[in-house]
Amino acid sequence: MAGVVELNGDTVGLGRSGFQALRQALQASLGDQAAERLQEAGHAAGRDVYNCFRRWLKTTTGLDDPGAIAASALGGVLSDFFQALGWGPISMNRIGSTGIAMDTAEWAEADPAAHAPYPSCHLSAGLLAGFMGALSQQPVSVMEVECRSADQARCRFLLGKPEALEAVYQAMSEGRDYSSVL
């Protein structure tokens, strides 16, 4: 179901090397503030990518309303869409009673050569929050807890209500595993 993605003014293509150059330039000039700025930019783009998803969904499935996608099929549909955009395939799984994990071993923003000290797909975290918020019609927070840029096998983004991910952040800052609070 990959289908053709229509980039008609609200969404543009950007190559992987462009992501890497942008992140490196922002980190060099802004230091730790680069992560926040990339998340802000990603969040602003999330609604546009959601609108692109709606067009793609109509073209590939005939569905006008993303809410009509069966919950059991949503992960596969989103994987097809993000893969068609060039981000890479994803899988989605429930974590505990309040969280969702989105995993990918091929995420476009990740740079395995970066050897970053912590997860670094900041633009993606913001973009996914904006996208999933538009899809669910409620606020969604996203936190990357594993990253190929940080020498891990996959990128793992946790998605959930803002208060749930605040608890995850607190637990991780205390050295606890994120799954213990979801």
mmCIF file of N, CA and C in Angstrom, residues 114-120 147 149-151:
data_model
loop_
_atom_site.group_PDB
_atom_site.id
_atom_site.type_symbol
_atom_site.label_atom_id
_atom_site.label_comp_id
_atom_site.label_asym_id
_atom_site.label_seq_id
_atom_site.Cartn_x
_atom_site.Cartn_y
_atom_site.Cartn_z
ATOM 1 N N ALA A 114 27.149 9.254 14.133
ATOM 2 C CA ALA A 114 27.236 10.400 15.051
ATOM 3 C C ALA A 114 27.802 10.025 16.413
ATOM 4 N N HIS A 115 27.551 8.789 16.872
ATOM 5 C CA HIS A 115 27.990 8.349 18.204
ATOM 6 C C HIS A 115 27.585 9.365 19.272
ATOM 7 N N ALA A 116 26.341 9.802 19.190
ATOM 8 C CA ALA A 116 25.808 10.800 20.120
ATOM 9 C C ALA A 116 25.690 10.211 21.527
ATOM 10 N N PRO A 117 25.804 11.035 22.556
ATOM 11 C CA PRO A 117 25.702 10.537 23.931
ATOM 12 C C PRO A 117 24.267 10.239 24.362
ATOM 13 N N TYR A 118 23.296 10.683 23.586
ATOM 14 C CA TYR A 118 21.888 10.484 23.942
ATOM 15 C C TYR A 118 21.056 10.500 22.659
ATOM 16 N N PRO A 119 19.802 10.060 22.724
ATOM 17 C CA PRO A 119 18.941 10.076 21.535
ATOM 18 C C PRO A 119 18.906 11.465 20.895
ATOM 19 N N SER A 120 18.960 11.492 19.554
ATOM 20 C CA SER A 120 19.163 12.763 18.860
ATOM 21 C C SER A 120 18.203 13.053 17.711
ATOM 22 N N CYS A 147 18.106 5.390 20.284
ATOM 23 C CA CYS A 147 18.410 6.068 19.022
ATOM 24 C C CYS A 147 19.619 5.435 18.341
ATOM 25 N N SER A 149 21.479 7.030 16.415
ATOM 26 C CA SER A 149 22.545 8.036 16.493
ATOM 27 C C SER A 149 23.367 7.877 17.767
ATOM 28 N N ALA A 150 22.797 7.208 18.763
ATOM 29 C CA ALA A 150 23.471 6.987 20.048
ATOM 30 C C ALA A 150 23.940 5.533 20.160
ATOM 31 N N ASP A 151 24.276 4.931 19.024
ATOM 32 C CA ASP A 151 24.840 3.579 18.959
ATOM 33 C C ASP A 151 23.886 2.488 19.426
#
